[in-house]
PDB file of C-alpha atoms and ligand atoms in Angstrom:
ATOM      1  CA  MET A  15     -18.059  -4.442  -4.217  1.00 94.00           C
ATOM      2  CA  LYS A  16     -20.876  -4.331  -1.658  1.00 97.00           C
ATOM      3  CA  LYS A  17     -19.640  -6.308   1.349  1.00 98.00           C
ATOM      4  CA  VAL A  18     -15.890  -6.541   1.890  1.00 98.00           C
ATOM      5  CA  LEU A  19     -13.529  -8.521   4.098  1.00 98.00           C
ATOM      6  CA  ILE A  20     -10.214  -6.710   4.589  1.00 98.00           C
ATOM      7  CA  THR A  21      -7.073  -8.411   5.920  1.00 98.00           C
ATOM      8  CA  GLY A  22      -4.267  -6.384   7.506  1.00 98.00           C
ATOM      9  CA  ALA A  23      -6.868  -3.789   8.483  1.00 98.00           C
ATOM     10  CA  LEU A  24      -4.721  -2.151  11.180  1.00 98.00           C
ATOM     11  CA  GLY A  25      -1.873  -1.350   8.782  1.00 97.00           C
ATOM     12  CA  GLN A  26      -1.123   1.946   7.050  1.00 97.00           C
ATOM     13  CA  ILE A  27      -3.398   1.271   4.046  1.00 98.00           C
ATOM     14  CA  GLY A  28      -5.930  -0.909   5.849  1.00 98.00           C
ATOM     15  CA  SER A  29      -6.879   1.601   8.506  1.00 97.00           C
ATOM     16  CA  GLU A  30      -7.707   4.262   5.909  1.00 98.00           C
ATOM     17  CA  LEU A  31      -9.435   1.870   3.515  1.00 98.00           C
ATOM     18  CA  VAL A  32     -11.627   0.482   6.306  1.00 98.00           C
ATOM     19  CA  ALA A  33     -12.701   4.014   7.279  1.00 98.00           C
ATOM     20  CA  ARG A  34     -13.476   4.929   3.656  1.00 98.00           C
ATOM     21  CA  LEU A  35     -15.451   1.746   2.938  1.00 98.00           C
ATOM     22  CA  ARG A  36     -17.382   1.909   6.231  1.00 98.00           C
ATOM     23  CA  ASN A  37     -18.433   5.354   5.093  1.00 98.00           C
ATOM     24  CA  ASP A  38     -19.254   4.304   1.492  1.00 98.00           C
ATOM     25  CA  LEU A  39     -20.819   0.875   2.102  1.00 98.00           C
ATOM     26  CA  GLY A  40     -22.105   1.095   5.694  1.00 98.00           C
ATOM     27  CA  LEU A  41     -20.684  -0.191   8.994  1.00 97.00           C
ATOM     28  CA  ASN A  42     -22.138  -3.686   8.585  1.00 97.00           C
ATOM     29  CA  ASN A  43     -20.641  -4.157   5.138  1.00 98.00           C
ATOM     30  CA  VAL A  44     -16.961  -3.951   6.065  1.00 98.00           C
ATOM     31  CA  ILE A  45     -15.340  -6.809   7.979  1.00 98.00           C
ATOM     32  CA  ALA A  46     -11.998  -5.537   9.240  1.00 98.00           C
ATOM     33  CA  THR A  47      -9.528  -8.281  10.220  1.00 98.00           C
ATOM     34  CA  ASP A  48      -5.992  -8.267  11.533  1.00 98.00           C
ATOM     35  CA  VAL A  49      -3.651 -10.593  13.399  1.00 98.00           C
ATOM     36  CA  ARG A  50      -3.587  -8.021  16.250  1.00 97.00           C
ATOM     37  CA  GLN A  51      -6.499  -6.498  18.152  1.00 97.00           C
ATOM     38  CA  LEU A  52      -5.949  -3.035  19.657  1.00 96.00           C
ATOM     39  CA  GLU A  53      -7.829  -1.369  22.496  1.00 94.00           C
ATOM     40  CA  ASN A  54      -9.360   2.064  21.945  1.00 93.00           C
ATOM     41  CA  ASN A  55      -8.768   1.777  18.233  1.00 96.00           C
ATOM     42  CA  PRO A  56     -11.550   2.915  15.868  1.00 96.00           C
ATOM     43  CA  ILE A  57     -10.887   0.084  13.393  1.00 97.00           C
ATOM     44  CA  CYS A  58     -11.476  -2.506  16.153  1.00 97.00           C
ATOM     45  CA  GLU A  59     -14.285  -0.697  17.923  1.00 96.00           C
ATOM     46  CA  GLU A  60     -16.375   1.339  15.497  1.00 96.00           C
ATOM     47  CA  GLY A  61     -17.514  -1.482  13.229  1.00 97.00           C
ATOM     48  CA  ILE A  62     -17.114  -5.211  12.666  1.00 98.00           C
ATOM     49  CA  PHE A  63     -13.655  -6.464  13.620  1.00 98.00           C
ATOM     50  CA  GLU A  64     -12.352 -10.054  13.747  1.00 98.00           C
ATOM     51  CA  LYS A  65      -8.927 -11.356  14.710  1.00 98.00           C
ATOM     52  CA  LEU A  66      -7.436 -13.315  11.819  1.00 98.00           C
ATOM     53  CA  ASP A  67      -4.055 -14.778  10.960  1.00 98.00           C
ATOM     54  CA  VAL A  68      -4.084 -14.985   7.150  1.00 98.00           C
ATOM     55  CA  LYS A  69      -2.051 -18.192   7.318  1.00 98.00           C
ATOM     56  CA  ASP A  70      -5.186 -19.831   8.764  1.00 98.00           C
ATOM     57  CA  TYR A  71      -7.211 -20.815   5.663  1.00 98.00           C
ATOM     58  CA  ASP A  72     -10.143 -22.320   7.606  1.00 98.00           C
ATOM     59  CA  LYS A  73     -10.706 -19.192   9.703  1.00 98.00           C
ATOM     60  CA  LEU A  74     -10.443 -16.943   6.651  1.00 98.00           C
ATOM     61  CA  LYS A  75     -13.045 -19.015   4.811  1.00 98.00           C
ATOM     62  CA  GLU A  76     -15.268 -19.235   7.889  1.00 98.00           C
ATOM     63  CA  LEU A  77     -15.308 -15.439   8.261  1.00 98.00           C
ATOM     64  CA  ALA A  78     -15.989 -14.847   4.562  1.00 98.00           C
ATOM     65  CA  GLN A  79     -18.926 -17.292   4.790  1.00 98.00           C
ATOM     66  CA  LYS A  80     -20.228 -16.008   8.126  1.00 98.00           C
ATOM     67  CA  TYR A  81     -20.508 -12.431   6.836  1.00 98.00           C
ATOM     68  CA  GLN A  82     -21.395 -13.410   3.242  1.00 98.00           C
ATOM     69  CA  VAL A  83     -18.938 -10.963   1.720  1.00 98.00           C
ATOM     70  CA  ASP A  84     -18.663 -10.469  -2.043  1.00 98.00           C
ATOM     71  CA  THR A  85     -15.074  -9.139  -2.038  1.00 98.00           C
ATOM     72  CA  ILE A  86     -11.751  -9.798  -0.315  1.00 98.00           C
ATOM     73  CA  VAL A  87      -9.189  -7.016  -0.056  1.00 98.00           C
ATOM     74  CA  HIS A  88      -6.019  -8.759   1.047  1.00 98.00           C
ATOM     75  CA  LEU A  89      -3.505  -6.321   2.544  1.00 98.00           C
ATOM     76  CA  ALA A  90      -1.685  -8.380   5.193  1.00 98.00           C
ATOM     77  CA  ALA A  91       1.999  -8.623   4.186  1.00 97.00           C
ATOM     78  CA  LEU A  92       5.520  -7.772   5.311  1.00 97.00           C
ATOM     79  CA  LEU A  93       7.128  -4.728   3.652  1.00 97.00           C
ATOM     80  CA  SER A  94      10.532  -4.570   1.966  1.00 97.00           C
ATOM     81  CA  ALA A  95      12.995  -3.765   4.759  1.00 97.00           C
ATOM     82  CA  THR A  96      11.417  -6.159   7.291  1.00 97.00           C
ATOM     83  CA  ALA A  97      11.204  -8.878   4.656  1.00 97.00           C
ATOM     84  CA  GLU A  98      14.930  -8.526   3.976  1.00 97.00           C
ATOM     85  CA  LYS A  99      15.642  -9.213   7.663  1.00 96.00           C
ATOM     86  CA  ASN A 100      13.645 -12.444   7.631  1.00 97.00           C
ATOM     87  CA  PRO A 101      13.194 -13.610   4.036  1.00 98.00           C
ATOM     88  CA  LYS A 102      11.800 -17.047   4.844  1.00 98.00           C
ATOM     89  CA  PHE A 103       9.100 -15.666   7.114  1.00 97.00           C
ATOM     90  CA  ALA A 104       8.317 -13.014   4.479  1.00 98.00           C
ATOM     91  CA  TRP A 105       7.800 -15.704   1.847  1.00 98.00           C
ATOM     92  CA  ASP A 106       5.630 -17.757   4.236  1.00 97.00           C
ATOM     93  CA  LEU A 107       3.429 -14.854   5.262  1.00 97.00           C
ATOM     94  CA  ASN A 108       3.168 -13.024   1.933  1.00 98.00           C
ATOM     95  CA  MET A 109       2.635 -16.102  -0.236  1.00 98.00           C
ATOM     96  CA  THR A 110       0.633 -18.383   2.090  1.00 98.00           C
ATOM     97  CA  GLY A 111      -1.631 -15.479   3.017  1.00 98.00           C
ATOM     98  CA  LEU A 112      -2.194 -14.575  -0.625  1.00 98.00           C
ATOM     99  CA  MET A 113      -2.782 -18.177  -1.711  1.00 98.00           C
ATOM    100  CA  ASN A 114      -5.293 -18.694   1.135  1.00 98.00           C
ATOM    101  CA  ALA A 115      -7.167 -15.508   0.250  1.00 98.00           C
ATOM    102  CA  LEU A 116      -7.259 -16.429  -3.457  1.00 98.00           C
ATOM    103  CA  GLU A 117      -8.492 -19.943  -2.637  1.00 98.00           C
ATOM    104  CA  VAL A 118     -11.337 -18.508  -0.559  1.00 98.00           C
ATOM    105  CA  ALA A 119     -12.167 -16.083  -3.399  1.00 98.00           C
ATOM    106  CA  LYS A 120     -12.254 -19.026  -5.824  1.00 98.00           C
ATOM    107  CA  GLU A 121     -14.353 -21.261  -3.544  1.00 98.00           C
ATOM    108  CA  LEU A 122     -16.893 -18.563  -2.668  1.00 98.00           C
ATOM    109  CA  LYS A 123     -16.795 -16.734  -6.045  1.00 98.00           C
ATOM    110  CA  LEU A 124     -15.621 -13.413  -4.606  1.00 98.00           C
ATOM    111  CA  LYS A 125     -14.006 -10.365  -6.192  1.00 98.00           C
ATOM    112  CA  PHE A 126     -10.408  -9.917  -5.144  1.00 98.00           C
ATOM    113  CA  PHE A 127      -7.847  -7.161  -4.594  1.00 98.00           C
ATOM    114  CA  ALA A 128      -4.284  -7.455  -3.301  1.00 98.00           C
ATOM    115  CA  PRO A 129      -1.612  -4.803  -3.827  1.00 98.00           C
ATOM    116  CA  SER A 130       1.668  -5.251  -5.628  1.00 98.00           C
ATOM    117  CA  SER A 131       4.450  -2.647  -5.438  1.00 98.00           C
ATOM    118  CA  ILE A 132       7.136  -0.787  -7.364  1.00 98.00           C
ATOM    119  CA  ALA A 133       9.320  -3.402  -5.630  1.00 98.00           C
ATOM    120  CA  ALA A 134       8.199  -5.924  -8.253  1.00 98.00           C
ATOM    121  CA  TYR A 135      10.782  -4.337 -10.581  1.00 98.00           C
ATOM    122  CA  GLY A 136      14.492  -5.070 -10.328  1.00 98.00           C
ATOM    123  CA  PRO A 137      17.686  -3.301 -11.361  1.00 98.00           C
ATOM    124  CA  ASP A 138      17.551  -4.530 -14.975  1.00 98.00           C
ATOM    125  CA  ALA A 139      14.271  -2.730 -15.768  1.00 98.00           C
ATOM    126  CA  ASN A 140      14.596   0.694 -17.412  1.00 97.00           C
ATOM    127  CA  PRO A 141      14.599   2.932 -14.292  1.00 98.00           C
ATOM    128  CA  ASP A 142      12.974   5.988 -15.873  1.00 98.00           C
ATOM    129  CA  ASN A 143       9.313   5.923 -16.835  1.00 98.00           C
ATOM    130  CA  THR A 144       9.494   2.140 -16.327  1.00 98.00           C
ATOM    131  CA  PRO A 145       6.913   0.542 -18.652  1.00 98.00           C
ATOM    132  CA  GLN A 146       3.873  -1.359 -17.397  1.00 98.00           C
ATOM    133  CA  ASP A 147       5.015  -4.517 -19.184  1.00 97.00           C
ATOM    134  CA  THR A 148       8.745  -5.174 -19.068  1.00 97.00           C
ATOM    135  CA  VAL A 149      11.340  -7.442 -17.422  1.00 97.00           C
ATOM    136  CA  MET A 150      10.655  -8.023 -13.722  1.00 98.00           C
ATOM    137  CA  HIS A 151      13.633  -9.474 -11.882  1.00 98.00           C
ATOM    138  CA  PRO A 152      13.483  -8.069  -8.335  1.00 98.00           C
ATOM    139  CA  THR A 153      16.471  -8.633  -6.064  1.00 98.00           C
ATOM    140  CA  THR A 154      14.592  -8.374  -2.737  1.00 98.00           C
ATOM    141  CA  MET A 155      12.444 -11.048  -1.087  1.00 98.00           C
ATOM    142  CA  TYR A 156       9.570  -8.569  -0.875  1.00 98.00           C
ATOM    143  CA  GLY A 157       9.858  -7.968  -4.632  1.00 98.00           C
ATOM    144  CA  VAL A 158      10.021 -11.704  -5.297  1.00 98.00           C
ATOM    145  CA  THR A 159       6.748 -12.185  -3.379  1.00 98.00           C
ATOM    146  CA  LYS A 160       5.179  -9.284  -5.278  1.00 98.00           C
ATOM    147  CA  VAL A 161       6.031 -10.687  -8.734  1.00 98.00           C
ATOM    148  CA  ALA A 162       4.976 -14.182  -7.674  1.00 98.00           C
ATOM    149  CA  GLY A 163       1.793 -12.664  -6.218  1.00 98.00           C
ATOM    150  CA  GLU A 164       0.952 -10.857  -9.455  1.00 98.00           C
ATOM    151  CA  LEU A 165       1.414 -14.089 -11.404  1.00 98.00           C
ATOM    152  CA  LEU A 166      -0.688 -16.032  -8.894  1.00 98.00           C
ATOM    153  CA  GLU A 167      -3.519 -13.524  -9.065  1.00 98.00           C
ATOM    154  CA  ASN A 168      -3.445 -13.683 -12.861  1.00 97.00           C
ATOM    155  CA  TYR A 169      -3.444 -17.482 -12.672  1.00 98.00           C
ATOM    156  CA  TYR A 170      -6.593 -17.490 -10.526  1.00 98.00           C
ATOM    157  CA  TYR A 171      -8.229 -15.080 -12.967  1.00 98.00           C
ATOM    158  CA  LEU A 172      -7.315 -17.099 -16.065  1.00 98.00           C
ATOM    159  CA  LYS A 173      -7.842 -20.585 -14.649  1.00 98.00           C
ATOM    160  CA  TYR A 174     -10.762 -20.084 -12.255  1.00 98.00           C
ATOM    161  CA  GLY A 175     -12.315 -16.790 -13.342  1.00 98.00           C
ATOM    162  CA  VAL A 176     -11.585 -15.029 -10.023  1.00 98.00           C
ATOM    163  CA  ASP A 177     -12.171 -11.315 -10.686  1.00 98.00           C
ATOM    164  CA  SER A 178      -8.778 -10.307  -9.289  1.00 98.00           C
ATOM    165  CA  ARG A 179      -7.394  -6.783  -9.653  1.00 98.00           C
ATOM    166  CA  SER A 180      -4.251  -5.091  -8.347  1.00 98.00           C
ATOM    167  CA  VAL A 181      -2.044  -2.004  -8.417  1.00 98.00           C
ATOM    168  CA  ARG A 182       1.698  -1.594  -7.962  1.00 98.00           C
ATOM    169  CA  PHE A 183       1.770   0.914  -5.128  1.00 98.00           C
ATOM    170  CA  PRO A 184       4.625   3.381  -4.819  1.00 98.00           C
ATOM    171  CA  GLY A 185       5.683   4.660  -1.371  1.00 98.00           C
ATOM    172  CA  LEU A 186       2.516   5.797   0.416  1.00 98.00           C
ATOM    173  CA  ILE A 187       2.477   8.912   2.571  1.00 98.00           C
ATOM    174  CA  SER A 188      -0.129   9.443   5.251  1.00 98.00           C
ATOM    175  CA  TYR A 189      -0.595  11.039   8.672  1.00 97.00           C
ATOM    176  CA  LYS A 190      -3.018   8.652  10.402  1.00 96.00           C
ATOM    177  CA  VAL A 191      -1.084   5.378  10.812  1.00 95.00           C
ATOM    178  CA  GLU A 192       2.666   5.137  10.277  1.00 94.00           C
ATOM    179  CA  PRO A 193       4.009   2.548   7.839  1.00 91.00           C
ATOM    180  CA  GLY A 194       6.193  -0.203   9.276  1.00 88.00           C
ATOM    181  CA  GLY A 195       9.252  -1.784   7.729  1.00 95.00           C
ATOM    182  CA  GLY A 196       9.268  -0.212   4.261  1.00 97.00           C
ATOM    183  CA  THR A 197      12.108   1.419   2.325  1.00 98.00           C
ATOM    184  CA  THR A 198      10.013   4.473   1.457  1.00 98.00           C
ATOM    185  CA  ASP A 199       9.029   5.096   5.129  1.00 98.00           C
ATOM    186  CA  TYR A 200      11.487   8.024   5.339  1.00 98.00           C
ATOM    187  CA  ALA A 201       9.054  10.074   3.253  1.00 98.00           C
ATOM    188  CA  VAL A 202       6.485   9.805   6.078  1.00 98.00           C
ATOM    189  CA  ASP A 203       8.893  10.092   8.993  1.00 98.00           C
ATOM    190  CA  ILE A 204      10.421  13.285   7.602  1.00 98.00           C
ATOM    191  CA  TYR A 205       7.106  15.125   8.117  1.00 98.00           C
ATOM    192  CA  TYR A 206       6.739  13.817  11.680  1.00 98.00           C
ATOM    193  CA  GLN A 207      10.276  14.922  12.590  1.00 98.00           C
ATOM    194  CA  ALA A 208      10.000  18.267  10.788  1.00 98.00           C
ATOM    195  CA  ILE A 209       7.141  19.227  13.098  1.00 98.00           C
ATOM    196  CA  LEU A 210       8.383  17.572  16.290  1.00 97.00           C
ATOM    197  CA  THR A 211      12.097  18.467  16.120  1.00 98.00           C
ATOM    198  CA  GLY A 212      12.694  20.681  13.065  1.00 98.00           C
ATOM    199  CA  LYS A 213      15.295  18.264  11.701  1.00 98.00           C
ATOM    200  CA  TYR A 214      15.597  14.846  10.093  1.00 98.00           C
ATOM    201  CA  GLU A 215      18.416  12.337   9.594  1.00 98.00           C
ATOM    202  CA  CYS A 216      17.694  10.549   6.344  1.00 98.00           C
ATOM    203  CA  TYR A 217      18.649   6.917   5.754  1.00 98.00           C
ATOM    204  CA  ILE A 218      18.225   7.208   1.966  1.00 98.00           C
ATOM    205  CA  ALA A 219      20.991   8.979   0.026  1.00 98.00           C
ATOM    206  CA  GLN A 220      20.620  12.310  -1.733  1.00 98.00           C
ATOM    207  CA  GLY A 221      19.627  11.878  -5.380  1.00 98.00           C
ATOM    208  CA  THR A 222      17.775   8.566  -4.874  1.00 98.00           C
ATOM    209  CA  LYS A 223      14.429   8.983  -6.608  1.00 98.00           C
ATOM    210  CA  MET A 224      11.414   6.777  -5.905  1.00 98.00           C
ATOM    211  CA  ASP A 225       7.734   6.958  -6.820  1.00 98.00           C
ATOM    212  CA  MET A 226       5.404   8.196  -4.075  1.00 98.00           C
ATOM    213  CA  MET A 227       1.707   8.917  -3.514  1.00 98.00           C
ATOM    214  CA  TYR A 228      -0.492  10.575  -0.900  1.00 98.00           C
ATOM    215  CA  MET A 229      -2.790   8.073   0.822  1.00 98.00           C
ATOM    216  CA  ASP A 230      -6.032   9.744  -0.341  1.00 98.00           C
ATOM    217  CA  ASP A 231      -5.038   9.040  -3.949  1.00 98.00           C
ATOM    218  CA  ALA A 232      -4.104   5.449  -3.077  1.00 98.00           C
ATOM    219  CA  ILE A 233      -7.467   4.758  -1.411  1.00 98.00           C
ATOM    220  CA  GLU A 234      -9.338   6.368  -4.288  1.00 98.00           C
ATOM    221  CA  ALA A 235      -7.347   4.192  -6.712  1.00 98.00           C
ATOM    222  CA  VAL A 236      -8.402   0.967  -4.952  1.00 98.00           C
ATOM    223  CA  VAL A 237     -12.069   1.972  -4.945  1.00 98.00           C
ATOM    224  CA  LYS A 238     -11.951   3.112  -8.581  1.00 98.00           C
ATOM    225  CA  LEU A 239     -10.200  -0.022  -9.825  1.00 98.00           C
ATOM    226  CA  MET A 240     -12.567  -2.333  -7.929  1.00 98.00           C
ATOM    227  CA  ASN A 241     -15.562  -0.523  -9.445  1.00 97.00           C
ATOM    228  CA  ALA A 242     -14.049  -0.330 -12.953  1.00 98.00           C
ATOM    229  CA  ASP A 243     -15.834  -1.859 -15.935  1.00 97.00           C
ATOM    230  CA  PRO A 244     -14.116  -5.255 -16.490  1.00 97.00           C
ATOM    231  CA  GLU A 245     -14.610  -4.864 -20.245  1.00 97.00           C
ATOM    232  CA  ARG A 246     -12.103  -1.988 -20.214  1.00 97.00           C
ATOM    233  CA  LEU A 247      -9.380  -3.862 -18.307  1.00 97.00           C
ATOM    234  CA  ILE A 248      -6.649  -5.122 -20.600  1.00 96.00           C
ATOM    235  CA  HIS A 249      -4.359  -5.572 -17.583  1.00 96.00           C
ATOM    236  CA  ARG A 250      -5.368  -6.807 -14.146  1.00 95.00           C
ATOM    237  CA  ASN A 251      -2.447  -7.864 -11.992  1.00 95.00           C
ATOM    238  CA  SER A 252      -0.982  -5.401 -11.627  1.00 96.00           C
ATOM    239  CA  PHE A 253      -1.328  -1.753 -12.760  1.00 98.00           C
ATOM    240  CA  ASN A 254       1.497   0.765 -12.316  1.00 98.00           C
ATOM    241  CA  ILE A 255       0.228   3.829 -10.459  1.00 98.00           C
ATOM    242  CA  THR A 256       2.164   6.858  -9.241  1.00 98.00           C
ATOM    243  CA  ALA A 257       1.556  10.473  -8.316  1.00 98.00           C
ATOM    244  CA  MET A 258       5.089  11.884  -8.016  1.00 98.00           C
ATOM    245  CA  SER A 259       8.716  10.847  -7.992  1.00 98.00           C
ATOM    246  CA  PHE A 260      11.228  12.559  -5.720  1.00 98.00           C
ATOM    247  CA  ALA A 261      14.590  12.233  -3.970  1.00 98.00           C
ATOM    248  CA  PRO A 262      14.999  13.091  -0.239  1.00 98.00           C
ATOM    249  CA  GLU A 263      16.334  16.610  -0.914  1.00 98.00           C
ATOM    250  CA  GLU A 264      13.224  17.442  -2.935  1.00 98.00           C
ATOM    251  CA  VAL A 265      10.792  16.589  -0.132  1.00 98.00           C
ATOM    252  CA  ALA A 266      13.072  18.496   2.273  1.00 98.00           C
ATOM    253  CA  ALA A 267      12.915  21.554  -0.023  1.00 98.00           C
ATOM    254  CA  SER A 268       9.135  21.288  -0.122  1.00 98.00           C
ATOM    255  CA  ILE A 269       8.977  21.194   3.708  1.00 98.00           C
ATOM    256  CA  LYS A 270      11.343  24.188   3.933  1.00 98.00           C
ATOM    257  CA  LYS A 271       8.766  26.307   2.088  1.00 98.00           C
ATOM    258  CA  TYR A 272       6.570  26.021   5.195  1.00 97.00           C
ATOM    259  CA  ILE A 273       9.208  25.400   7.921  1.00 98.00           C
ATOM    260  CA  PRO A 274      12.163  27.524   6.738  1.00 98.00           C
ATOM    261  CA  ASN A 275      14.498  26.374   9.533  1.00 97.00           C
ATOM    262  CA  PHE A 276      14.000  22.676   8.768  1.00 98.00           C
ATOM    263  CA  GLU A 277      17.320  20.872   8.382  1.00 98.00           C
ATOM    264  CA  MET A 278      18.088  17.469   6.875  1.00 98.00           C
ATOM    265  CA  THR A 279      21.265  15.432   7.297  1.00 98.00           C
ATOM    266  CA  TYR A 280      22.104  11.985   5.933  1.00 98.00           C
ATOM    267  CA  LYS A 281      23.137   8.721   7.577  1.00 98.00           C
ATOM    268  CA  VAL A 282      22.622   6.191   4.819  1.00 98.00           C
ATOM    269  CA  ASP A 283      21.436   2.696   5.745  1.00 98.00           C
ATOM    270  CA  PRO A 284      23.189   0.374   3.250  1.00 97.00           C
ATOM    271  CA  VAL A 285      20.382  -2.224   3.282  1.00 97.00           C
ATOM    272  CA  ARG A 286      17.527   0.171   2.526  1.00 98.00           C
ATOM    273  CA  GLN A 287      19.709   2.173   0.119  1.00 98.00           C
ATOM    274  CA  ALA A 288      20.461  -0.991  -1.900  1.00 98.00           C
ATOM    275  CA  ILE A 289      16.746  -1.804  -2.005  1.00 98.00           C
ATOM    276  CA  ALA A 290      15.904   1.730  -3.175  1.00 98.00           C
ATOM    277  CA  GLU A 291      18.574   1.596  -5.880  1.00 98.00           C
ATOM    278  CA  SER A 292      17.138  -1.647  -7.238  1.00 98.00           C
ATOM    279  CA  TRP A 293      13.726   0.015  -7.791  1.00 98.00           C
ATOM    280  CA  PRO A 294      12.667   2.395 -10.579  1.00 98.00           C
ATOM    281  CA  ASN A 295      13.181   6.169 -10.342  1.00 98.00           C
ATOM    282  CA  SER A 296       9.730   6.648 -11.826  1.00 98.00           C
ATOM    283  CA  ILE A 297       7.141   4.347 -13.387  1.00 98.00           C
ATOM    284  CA  ASP A 298       4.787   4.804 -16.327  1.00 98.00           C
ATOM    285  CA  ASP A 299       1.146   4.657 -15.209  1.00 98.00           C
ATOM    286  CA  SER A 300      -0.491   5.365 -18.574  1.00 98.00           C
ATOM    287  CA  CYS A 301      -2.284   1.968 -18.650  1.00 98.00           C
ATOM    288  CA  ALA A 302      -4.085   2.732 -15.350  1.00 98.00           C
ATOM    289  CA  LYS A 303      -5.068   6.131 -16.733  1.00 98.00           C
ATOM    290  CA  ALA A 304      -6.342   4.644 -19.999  1.00 98.00           C
ATOM    291  CA  GLU A 305      -8.095   1.532 -18.642  1.00 98.00           C
ATOM    292  CA  TRP A 306      -9.827   2.843 -15.494  1.00 98.00           C
ATOM    293  CA  ASP A 307      -9.247   6.612 -15.409  1.00 98.00           C
ATOM    294  CA  PHE A 308      -6.710   6.690 -12.585  1.00 98.00           C
ATOM    295  CA  SER A 309      -6.167  10.377 -11.776  1.00 98.00           C
ATOM    296  CA  PRO A 310      -4.151  11.334  -8.666  1.00 98.00           C
ATOM    297  CA  GLN A 311      -4.890  14.737  -7.131  1.00 98.00           C
ATOM    298  CA  PHE A 312      -1.861  15.374  -4.910  1.00 98.00           C
ATOM    299  CA  ASP A 313       1.547  16.595  -6.107  1.00 98.00           C
ATOM    300  CA  LEU A 314       4.506  17.098  -3.741  1.00 98.00           C
ATOM    301  CA  ASP A 315       3.673  20.613  -2.516  1.00 98.00           C
ATOM    302  CA  LYS A 316      -0.030  19.943  -2.089  1.00 98.00           C
ATOM    303  CA  MET A 317       0.820  16.801  -0.111  1.00 98.00           C
ATOM    304  CA  THR A 318       3.357  18.689   2.035  1.00 98.00           C
ATOM    305  CA  GLN A 319       0.768  21.317   2.966  1.00 98.00           C
ATOM    306  CA  GLU A 320      -1.761  18.643   3.854  1.00 98.00           C
ATOM    307  CA  MET A 321       0.712  16.515   5.853  1.00 98.00           C
ATOM    308  CA  LEU A 322       2.013  19.489   7.857  1.00 98.00           C
ATOM    309  CA  THR A 323      -1.489  20.790   8.604  1.00 98.00           C
ATOM    310  CA  LYS A 324      -2.960  17.423   9.574  1.00 98.00           C
ATOM    311  CA  LEU A 325       0.056  16.284  11.623  1.00 98.00           C
ATOM    312  CA  THR A 326       0.255  19.592  13.505  1.00 98.00           C
ATOM    313  CA  LYS A 327      -3.411  19.210  14.456  1.00 98.00           C
ATOM    314  CA  LYS A 328      -2.849  15.590  15.490  1.00 97.00           C
ATOM    315  CA  PHE A 329       0.230  16.381  17.615  1.00 97.00           C
ATOM    316  CA  LYS A 330      -1.581  19.276  19.316  1.00 97.00           C
ATOM    317  CA  ALA A 331      -4.492  16.995  20.198  1.00 96.00           C
ATOM    318  CA  GLU A 332      -2.025  14.427  21.590  1.00 95.00           C
ATOM    319  CA  GLY A 333      -0.230  17.145  23.603  1.00 96.00           C
ATOM    320  CA  LYS A 334       3.047  16.486  21.759  1.00 96.00           C
ATOM    321  CA  ILE A 335       3.515  20.108  20.672  1.00 94.00           C
TER     322      ILE A 335
HETATM  323  C1  LIG B 419       8.123  -0.403   0.902  1.00 60.50           C
HETATM  324  O1  LIG B 419       8.910   0.557   0.964  1.00 60.50           O
HETATM  325  O2  LIG B 419       8.447  -1.561   1.168  1.00 60.50           O
HETATM  326  C2  LIG B 419       6.711  -0.143   0.443  1.00 60.50           C
HETATM  327  C3  LIG B 419       6.550  -0.356  -1.024  1.00 60.50           C
HETATM  328  C4  LIG B 419       7.095   0.634  -1.976  1.00 60.50           C
HETATM  329  O3  LIG B 419       5.982  -1.324  -1.424  1.00 60.50           O
HETATM  330  N1  LIG B 419       6.310   1.175   0.808  1.00 60.50           N
END
């Protein structure tokens, strides 16, 4: 991975991956793309940025050729809660975008990464320590696109030799760019509200466990997997990875260690609660550990300290506190 085109570069993962790869590979070796272009945004202004709708195959191919990239990292997609509001659009965007990106990778002989998610599992999978290889019958449109996407990426690997690799991300927690439209978003928002207001109304019910990960570990995982020795990879699309599994009251308790007066109440959103209940409580990531040495560094308390410190600094700089 020496010269990379990234789709969905202004999203929660994209903005941090672009920054990391610009640093690792050099400013001219990262082509950030997104359907939106923002003013005064470092992703758009501090390196190469191109506007791109991933449904436009010709433009995607043209950009990959123009910059002579060797890798596509395809991140543009709708998340679970938004996808449930508009399932047809979610299918169109998530699947057409992925198919276009895979076709370009095949045509130009590029390496390929696109994330899957814990959402690829459905309610009939064993919810605790869910195995890497087991039944996958998701009941959300987002999950359907993730399973179909994993199969498609494997198809391009087996049929055309595209060096495609993927991870099933859990909920990702970060302080730079907020996620949009996911079920796990509460685990980011809770830190924002803890600092800004000292309280949080949670839309996920007490006792609902989901896998989570701090963004630094997620970015490191992408880089590590893309640089992994292909000889060691028994799996490809897609590896379970996780760093922690918690329910809302556990993250609240972790925040209370640093903000003792923090208070959490619940107003459960039935749509996002049903999605959360259809996903595993915790997944087994032993294959990622064995095949490419995945090793997350952040547990819940370490992440809480980091989130509270970094967000406090950010809000002070923005004059919000
Ligand atoms: C979501 O909640 O939709 C995402 C995911 C787990 O893929 N964060």
